[in-house]
Amino acid sequence: MAIHELALLATYWGVTVDNIETVIPDPEFSSCQTLTGPSGKEFTDFSKVGFTIETKDGKTISLKIDRCGSDAGGNSMAIVSKDGKEIFRAETPDEELQGVVTAQSQADPEMMPYFFLQHQDYITLKKLSTTHVLEGREGAPEGMATIDIAVDALKVAEYLTPLLQKALLK
């Protein structure tokens, strides 16, 4: 379930299973389906899911995740609101990055477009990581997910999945 988004919640908002006060599903946005796979076994999962988490320390974060929104791996939007007012919005890919992805996809049509979409992010991540190590710094670079963040994100996913499936399965 949207593990990258949950890792961001853990990294930047400190969301853990222990500090979730309430979860409010967004049935208008969400799509939870049970489908039969090639093996004949049924699987229940979200093609899109929206929900709001309220933490015990008063943070409110809303997510809308569309896992099938783009075959290029983008179509991701982050909206940050404070006191009911939008204070920041970012969409991936923006026009400039979409132009880069389109050109690279045409030059190498056998490559999946999301590799081009994420290329610069991975270069940045590798530079941050190697610089941090070469300079002998302790811990992880600021803003970089750690194993602890990954574990917290997985715990949140395990907590949210049955709760949201129960609320949203049609």
mmCIF file with all atom_site columns, N, CA and C in Angstrom, residues 84-131:
data_model
loop_
_atom_site.group_PDB
_atom_site.id
_atom_site.type_symbol
_atom_site.label_atom_id
_atom_site.label_alt_id
_atom_site.label_comp_id
_atom_site.label_asym_id
_atom_site.label_entity_id
_atom_site.label_seq_id
_atom_site.pdbx_PDB_ins_code
_atom_site.Cartn_x
_atom_site.Cartn_y
_atom_site.Cartn_z
_atom_site.occupancy
_atom_site.B_iso_or_equiv
_atom_site.pdbx_formal_charge
_atom_site.auth_seq_id
_atom_site.auth_comp_id
_atom_site.auth_asym_id
_atom_site.auth_atom_id
_atom_site.pdbx_PDB_model_num
ATOM 1   N N  . GLY A 1 84  ? -6.333 24.694 6.808   1.00 0.00 ? 84  GLY A N  1
ATOM 2   C CA . GLY A 1 84  ? -7.309 24.649 5.735   1.00 0.00 ? 84  GLY A CA 1
ATOM 3   C C  . GLY A 1 84  ? -6.917 25.395 4.477   1.00 0.00 ? 84  GLY A C  1
ATOM 4   N N  . LYS A 1 85  ? -5.727 25.996 4.436   1.00 0.00 ? 85  LYS A N  1
ATOM 5   C CA . LYS A 1 85  ? -5.285 26.732 3.251   1.00 0.00 ? 85  LYS A CA 1
ATOM 6   C C  . LYS A 1 85  ? -4.095 26.025 2.612   1.00 0.00 ? 85  LYS A C  1
ATOM 7   N N  . GLU A 1 86  ? -4.160 25.898 1.290   1.00 0.00 ? 86  GLU A N  1
ATOM 8   C CA . GLU A 1 86  ? -3.060 25.286 0.561   1.00 0.00 ? 86  GLU A CA 1
ATOM 9   C C  . GLU A 1 86  ? -1.849 26.219 0.593   1.00 0.00 ? 86  GLU A C  1
ATOM 10  N N  . ILE A 1 87  ? -0.696 25.681 1.060   1.00 0.00 ? 87  ILE A N  1
ATOM 11  C CA . ILE A 1 87  ? 0.508  26.508 1.125   1.00 0.00 ? 87  ILE A CA 1
ATOM 12  C C  . ILE A 1 87  ? 1.596  26.022 0.163   1.00 0.00 ? 87  ILE A C  1
ATOM 13  N N  . PHE A 1 88  ? 1.434  24.820 -0.385  1.00 0.00 ? 88  PHE A N  1
ATOM 14  C CA . PHE A 1 88  ? 2.420  24.298 -1.318  1.00 0.00 ? 88  PHE A CA 1
ATOM 15  C C  . PHE A 1 88  ? 1.781  23.223 -2.176  1.00 0.00 ? 88  PHE A C  1
ATOM 16  N N  . ARG A 1 89  ? 2.181  23.194 -3.454  1.00 0.00 ? 89  ARG A N  1
ATOM 17  C CA . ARG A 1 89  ? 1.713  22.153 -4.370  1.00 0.00 ? 89  ARG A CA 1
ATOM 18  C C  . ARG A 1 89  ? 2.849  21.822 -5.332  1.00 0.00 ? 89  ARG A C  1
ATOM 19  N N  . ALA A 1 90  ? 3.071  20.542 -5.542  1.00 0.00 ? 90  ALA A N  1
ATOM 20  C CA . ALA A 1 90  ? 4.073  20.097 -6.515  1.00 0.00 ? 90  ALA A CA 1
ATOM 21  C C  . ALA A 1 90  ? 3.499  18.898 -7.259  1.00 0.00 ? 90  ALA A C  1
ATOM 22  N N  . GLU A 1 91  ? 3.769  18.847 -8.544  1.00 0.00 ? 91  GLU A N  1
ATOM 23  C CA . GLU A 1 91  ? 3.305  17.729 -9.355  1.00 0.00 ? 91  GLU A CA 1
ATOM 24  C C  . GLU A 1 91  ? 4.487  17.138 -10.110 1.00 0.00 ? 91  GLU A C  1
ATOM 25  N N  . THR A 1 92  ? 4.541  15.813 -10.117 1.00 0.00 ? 92  THR A N  1
ATOM 26  C CA . THR A 1 92  ? 5.594  15.115 -10.841 1.00 0.00 ? 92  THR A CA 1
ATOM 27  C C  . THR A 1 92  ? 4.942  14.241 -11.901 1.00 0.00 ? 92  THR A C  1
ATOM 28  N N  . PRO A 1 93  ? 5.323  14.367 -13.131 1.00 0.00 ? 93  PRO A N  1
ATOM 29  C CA . PRO A 1 93  ? 6.321  15.295 -13.650 1.00 0.00 ? 93  PRO A CA 1
ATOM 30  C C  . PRO A 1 93  ? 5.719  16.662 -13.928 1.00 0.00 ? 93  PRO A C  1
ATOM 31  N N  . ASP A 1 94  ? 6.535  17.708 -13.744 1.00 0.00 ? 94  ASP A N  1
ATOM 32  C CA . ASP A 1 94  ? 6.116  19.032 -14.193 1.00 0.00 ? 94  ASP A CA 1
ATOM 33  C C  . ASP A 1 94  ? 6.361  19.094 -15.706 1.00 0.00 ? 94  ASP A C  1
ATOM 34  N N  . GLU A 1 95  ? 6.048  20.225 -16.337 1.00 0.00 ? 95  GLU A N  1
ATOM 35  C CA . GLU A 1 95  ? 6.166  20.304 -17.801 1.00 0.00 ? 95  GLU A CA 1
ATOM 36  C C  . GLU A 1 95  ? 7.596  20.055 -18.272 1.00 0.00 ? 95  GLU A C  1
ATOM 37  N N  . GLU A 1 96  ? 8.570  20.632 -17.570 1.00 0.00 ? 96  GLU A N  1
ATOM 38  C CA . GLU A 1 96  ? 9.967  20.480 -17.986 1.00 0.00 ? 96  GLU A CA 1
ATOM 39  C C  . GLU A 1 96  ? 10.405 19.015 -17.914 1.00 0.00 ? 96  GLU A C  1
ATOM 40  N N  . LEU A 1 97  ? 10.105 18.355 -16.791 1.00 0.00 ? 97  LEU A N  1
ATOM 41  C CA . LEU A 1 97  ? 10.499 16.960 -16.636 1.00 0.00 ? 97  LEU A CA 1
ATOM 42  C C  . LEU A 1 97  ? 9.742  16.069 -17.620 1.00 0.00 ? 97  LEU A C  1
ATOM 43  N N  . GLN A 1 98  ? 8.488  16.374 -17.889 1.00 0.00 ? 98  GLN A N  1
ATOM 44  C CA . GLN A 1 98  ? 7.731  15.574 -18.855 1.00 0.00 ? 98  GLN A CA 1
ATOM 45  C C  . GLN A 1 98  ? 8.368  15.658 -20.233 1.00 0.00 ? 98  GLN A C  1
ATOM 46  N N  . GLY A 1 99  ? 8.889  16.834 -20.576 1.00 0.00 ? 99  GLY A N  1
ATOM 47  C CA . GLY A 1 99  ? 9.584  16.986 -21.849 1.00 0.00 ? 99  GLY A CA 1
ATOM 48  C C  . GLY A 1 99  ? 10.833 16.124 -21.925 1.00 0.00 ? 99  GLY A C  1
ATOM 49  N N  . VAL A 1 100 ? 11.582 16.074 -20.822 1.00 0.00 ? 100 VAL A N  1
ATOM 50  C CA . VAL A 1 100 ? 12.786 15.236 -20.748 1.00 0.00 ? 100 VAL A CA 1
ATOM 51  C C  . VAL A 1 100 ? 12.411 13.764 -20.877 1.00 0.00 ? 100 VAL A C  1
ATOM 52  N N  . VAL A 1 101 ? 11.399 13.337 -20.134 1.00 0.00 ? 101 VAL A N  1
ATOM 53  C CA . VAL A 1 101 ? 10.966 11.937 -20.161 1.00 0.00 ? 101 VAL A CA 1
ATOM 54  C C  . VAL A 1 101 ? 10.479 11.553 -21.560 1.00 0.00 ? 101 VAL A C  1
ATOM 55  N N  . THR A 1 102 ? 9.717  12.430 -22.196 1.00 0.00 ? 102 THR A N  1
ATOM 56  C CA . THR A 1 102 ? 9.206  12.143 -23.538 1.00 0.00 ? 102 THR A CA 1
ATOM 57  C C  . THR A 1 102 ? 10.357 11.981 -24.530 1.00 0.00 ? 102 THR A C  1
ATOM 58  N N  . ALA A 1 103 ? 11.310 12.897 -24.482 1.00 0.00 ? 103 ALA A N  1
ATOM 59  C CA . ALA A 1 103 ? 12.454 12.825 -25.405 1.00 0.00 ? 103 ALA A CA 1
ATOM 60  C C  . ALA A 1 103 ? 13.281 11.563 -25.166 1.00 0.00 ? 103 ALA A C  1
ATOM 61  N N  . GLN A 1 104 ? 13.550 11.252 -23.903 1.00 0.00 ? 104 GLN A N  1
ATOM 62  C CA . GLN A 1 104 ? 14.347 10.059 -23.599 1.00 0.00 ? 104 GLN A CA 1
ATOM 63  C C  . GLN A 1 104 ? 13.592 8.777  -23.946 1.00 0.00 ? 104 GLN A C  1
ATOM 64  N N  . SER A 1 105 ? 12.287 8.771  -23.748 1.00 0.00 ? 105 SER A N  1
ATOM 65  C CA . SER A 1 105 ? 11.475 7.595  -24.092 1.00 0.00 ? 105 SER A CA 1
ATOM 66  C C  . SER A 1 105 ? 11.467 7.354  -25.597 1.00 0.00 ? 105 SER A C  1
ATOM 67  N N  . GLN A 1 106 ? 11.422 8.433  -26.364 1.00 0.00 ? 106 GLN A N  1
ATOM 68  C CA . GLN A 1 106 ? 11.457 8.286  -27.817 1.00 0.00 ? 106 GLN A CA 1
ATOM 69  C C  . GLN A 1 106 ? 12.830 7.807  -28.279 1.00 0.00 ? 106 GLN A C  1
ATOM 70  N N  . ALA A 1 107 ? 13.891 8.263  -27.606 1.00 0.00 ? 107 ALA A N  1
ATOM 71  C CA . ALA A 1 107 ? 15.249 7.851  -27.978 1.00 0.00 ? 107 ALA A CA 1
ATOM 72  C C  . ALA A 1 107 ? 15.527 6.395  -27.596 1.00 0.00 ? 107 ALA A C  1
ATOM 73  N N  . ASP A 1 108 ? 14.865 5.917  -26.541 1.00 0.00 ? 108 ASP A N  1
ATOM 74  C CA . ASP A 1 108 ? 15.075 4.545  -26.069 1.00 0.00 ? 108 ASP A CA 1
ATOM 75  C C  . ASP A 1 108 ? 13.718 3.931  -25.713 1.00 0.00 ? 108 ASP A C  1
ATOM 76  N N  . PRO A 1 109 ? 12.922 3.552  -26.732 1.00 0.00 ? 109 PRO A N  1
ATOM 77  C CA . PRO A 1 109 ? 11.551 3.093  -26.485 1.00 0.00 ? 109 PRO A CA 1
ATOM 78  C C  . PRO A 1 109 ? 11.441 1.774  -25.718 1.00 0.00 ? 109 PRO A C  1
ATOM 79  N N  . GLU A 1 110 ? 12.529 1.033  -25.583 1.00 0.00 ? 110 GLU A N  1
ATOM 80  C CA . GLU A 1 110 ? 12.459 -0.227 -24.842 1.00 0.00 ? 110 GLU A CA 1
ATOM 81  C C  . GLU A 1 110 ? 12.587 -0.012 -23.334 1.00 0.00 ? 110 GLU A C  1
ATOM 82  N N  . MET A 1 111 ? 12.980 1.175  -22.927 1.00 0.00 ? 111 MET A N  1
ATOM 83  C CA . MET A 1 111 ? 13.136 1.490  -21.499 1.00 0.00 ? 111 MET A CA 1
ATOM 84  C C  . MET A 1 111 ? 11.799 1.984  -20.945 1.00 0.00 ? 111 MET A C  1
ATOM 85  N N  . MET A 1 112 ? 11.456 1.545  -19.747 1.00 0.00 ? 112 MET A N  1
ATOM 86  C CA . MET A 1 112 ? 10.234 2.013  -19.104 1.00 0.00 ? 112 MET A CA 1
ATOM 87  C C  . MET A 1 112 ? 10.382 3.501  -18.757 1.00 0.00 ? 112 MET A C  1
ATOM 88  N N  . PRO A 1 113 ? 9.389  4.326  -19.078 1.00 0.00 ? 113 PRO A N  1
ATOM 89  C CA . PRO A 1 113 ? 9.500  5.770  -18.873 1.00 0.00 ? 113 PRO A CA 1
ATOM 90  C C  . PRO A 1 113 ? 9.787  6.186  -17.423 1.00 0.00 ? 113 PRO A C  1
ATOM 91  N N  . TYR A 1 114 ? 9.325  5.412  -16.451 1.00 0.00 ? 114 TYR A N  1
ATOM 92  C CA . TYR A 1 114 ? 9.546  5.833  -15.074 1.00 0.00 ? 114 TYR A CA 1
ATOM 93  C C  . TYR A 1 114 ? 11.023 5.821  -14.684 1.00 0.00 ? 114 TYR A C  1
ATOM 94  N N  . PHE A 1 115 ? 11.862 5.061  -15.411 1.00 0.00 ? 115 PHE A N  1
ATOM 95  C CA . PHE A 1 115 ? 13.308 5.126  -15.149 1.00 0.00 ? 115 PHE A CA 1
ATOM 96  C C  . PHE A 1 115 ? 13.851 6.508  -15.491 1.00 0.00 ? 115 PHE A C  1
ATOM 97  N N  . PHE A 1 116 ? 13.373 7.089  -16.583 1.00 0.00 ? 116 PHE A N  1
ATOM 98  C CA . PHE A 1 116 ? 13.799 8.432  -16.964 1.00 0.00 ? 116 PHE A CA 1
ATOM 99  C C  . PHE A 1 116 ? 13.244 9.453  -15.974 1.00 0.00 ? 116 PHE A C  1
ATOM 100 N N  . LEU A 1 117 ? 12.020 9.229  -15.544 1.00 0.00 ? 117 LEU A N  1
ATOM 101 C CA . LEU A 1 117 ? 11.367 10.130 -14.594 1.00 0.00 ? 117 LEU A CA 1
ATOM 102 C C  . LEU A 1 117 ? 12.160 10.231 -13.292 1.00 0.00 ? 117 LEU A C  1
ATOM 103 N N  . GLN A 1 118 ? 12.684 9.107  -12.823 1.00 0.00 ? 118 GLN A N  1
ATOM 104 C CA . GLN A 1 118 ? 13.347 9.059  -11.522 1.00 0.00 ? 118 GLN A CA 1
ATOM 105 C C  . GLN A 1 118 ? 14.868 9.181  -11.595 1.00 0.00 ? 118 GLN A C  1
ATOM 106 N N  . HIS A 1 119 ? 15.431 9.261  -12.783 1.00 0.00 ? 119 HIS A N  1
ATOM 107 C CA . HIS A 1 119 ? 16.886 9.254  -12.962 1.00 0.00 ? 119 HIS A CA 1
ATOM 108 C C  . HIS A 1 119 ? 17.598 10.313 -12.110 1.00 0.00 ? 119 HIS A C  1
ATOM 109 N N  . GLN A 1 120 ? 17.208 11.573 -12.235 1.00 0.00 ? 120 GLN A N  1
ATOM 110 C CA . GLN A 1 120 ? 17.892 12.644 -11.500 1.00 0.00 ? 120 GLN A CA 1
ATOM 111 C C  . GLN A 1 120 ? 17.739 12.488 -9.992  1.00 0.00 ? 120 GLN A C  1
ATOM 112 N N  . ASP A 1 121 ? 16.588 11.997 -9.554  1.00 0.00 ? 121 ASP A N  1
ATOM 113 C CA . ASP A 1 121 ? 16.387 11.784 -8.111  1.00 0.00 ? 121 ASP A CA 1
ATOM 114 C C  . ASP A 1 121 ? 17.383 10.755 -7.573  1.00 0.00 ? 121 ASP A C  1
ATOM 115 N N  . TYR A 1 122 ? 17.614 9.696  -8.343  1.00 0.00 ? 122 TYR A N  1
ATOM 116 C CA . TYR A 1 122 ? 18.574 8.686  -7.896  1.00 0.00 ? 122 TYR A CA 1
ATOM 117 C C  . TYR A 1 122 ? 20.001 9.222  -7.909  1.00 0.00 ? 122 TYR A C  1
ATOM 118 N N  . ILE A 1 123 ? 20.336 10.057 -8.883  1.00 0.00 ? 123 ILE A N  1
ATOM 119 C CA . ILE A 1 123 ? 21.662 10.677 -8.902  1.00 0.00 ? 123 ILE A CA 1
ATOM 120 C C  . ILE A 1 123 ? 21.837 11.550 -7.657  1.00 0.00 ? 123 ILE A C  1
ATOM 121 N N  . THR A 1 124 ? 20.829 12.353 -7.343  1.00 0.00 ? 124 THR A N  1
ATOM 122 C CA . THR A 1 124 ? 20.873 13.204 -6.146  1.00 0.00 ? 124 THR A CA 1
ATOM 123 C C  . THR A 1 124 ? 21.023 12.356 -4.890  1.00 0.00 ? 124 THR A C  1
ATOM 124 N N  . LEU A 1 125 ? 20.254 11.285 -4.792  1.00 0.00 ? 125 LEU A N  1
ATOM 125 C CA . LEU A 1 125 ? 20.317 10.398 -3.636  1.00 0.00 ? 125 LEU A CA 1
ATOM 126 C C  . LEU A 1 125 ? 21.709 9.781  -3.483  1.00 0.00 ? 125 LEU A C  1
ATOM 127 N N  . LYS A 1 126 ? 22.278 9.327  -4.585  1.00 0.00 ? 126 LYS A N  1
ATOM 128 C CA . LYS A 1 126 ? 23.620 8.730  -4.542  1.00 0.00 ? 126 LYS A CA 1
ATOM 129 C C  . LYS A 1 126 ? 24.670 9.760  -4.134  1.00 0.00 ? 126 LYS A C  1
ATOM 130 N N  . LYS A 1 127 ? 24.565 10.981 -4.639  1.00 0.00 ? 127 LYS A N  1
ATOM 131 C CA . LYS A 1 127 ? 25.521 12.038 -4.270  1.00 0.00 ? 127 LYS A CA 1
ATOM 132 C C  . LYS A 1 127 ? 25.415 12.374 -2.793  1.00 0.00 ? 127 LYS A C  1
ATOM 133 N N  . LEU A 1 128 ? 24.182 12.524 -2.296  1.00 0.00 ? 128 LEU A N  1
ATOM 134 C CA . LEU A 1 128 ? 23.984 12.807 -0.865  1.00 0.00 ? 128 LEU A CA 1
ATOM 135 C C  . LEU A 1 128 ? 24.592 11.718 -0.004  1.00 0.00 ? 128 LEU A C  1
ATOM 136 N N  . SER A 1 129 ? 24.313 10.493 -0.380  1.00 0.00 ? 129 SER A N  1
ATOM 137 C CA . SER A 1 129 ? 24.775 9.356  0.397   1.00 0.00 ? 129 SER A CA 1
ATOM 138 C C  . SER A 1 129 ? 26.298 9.238  0.379   1.00 0.00 ? 129 SER A C  1
ATOM 139 N N  . THR A 1 130 ? 26.906 9.319  -0.793  1.00 0.00 ? 130 THR A N  1
ATOM 140 C CA . THR A 1 130 ? 28.368 9.161  -0.862  1.00 0.00 ? 130 THR A CA 1
ATOM 141 C C  . THR A 1 130 ? 29.088 10.331 -0.207  1.00 0.00 ? 130 THR A C  1
ATOM 142 N N  . THR A 1 131 ? 28.595 11.543 -0.378  1.00 0.00 ? 131 THR A N  1
ATOM 143 C CA . THR A 1 131 ? 29.208 12.710 0.273   1.00 0.00 ? 131 THR A CA 1
ATOM 144 C C  . THR A 1 131 ? 29.152 12.548 1.784   1.00 0.00 ? 131 THR A C  1
#
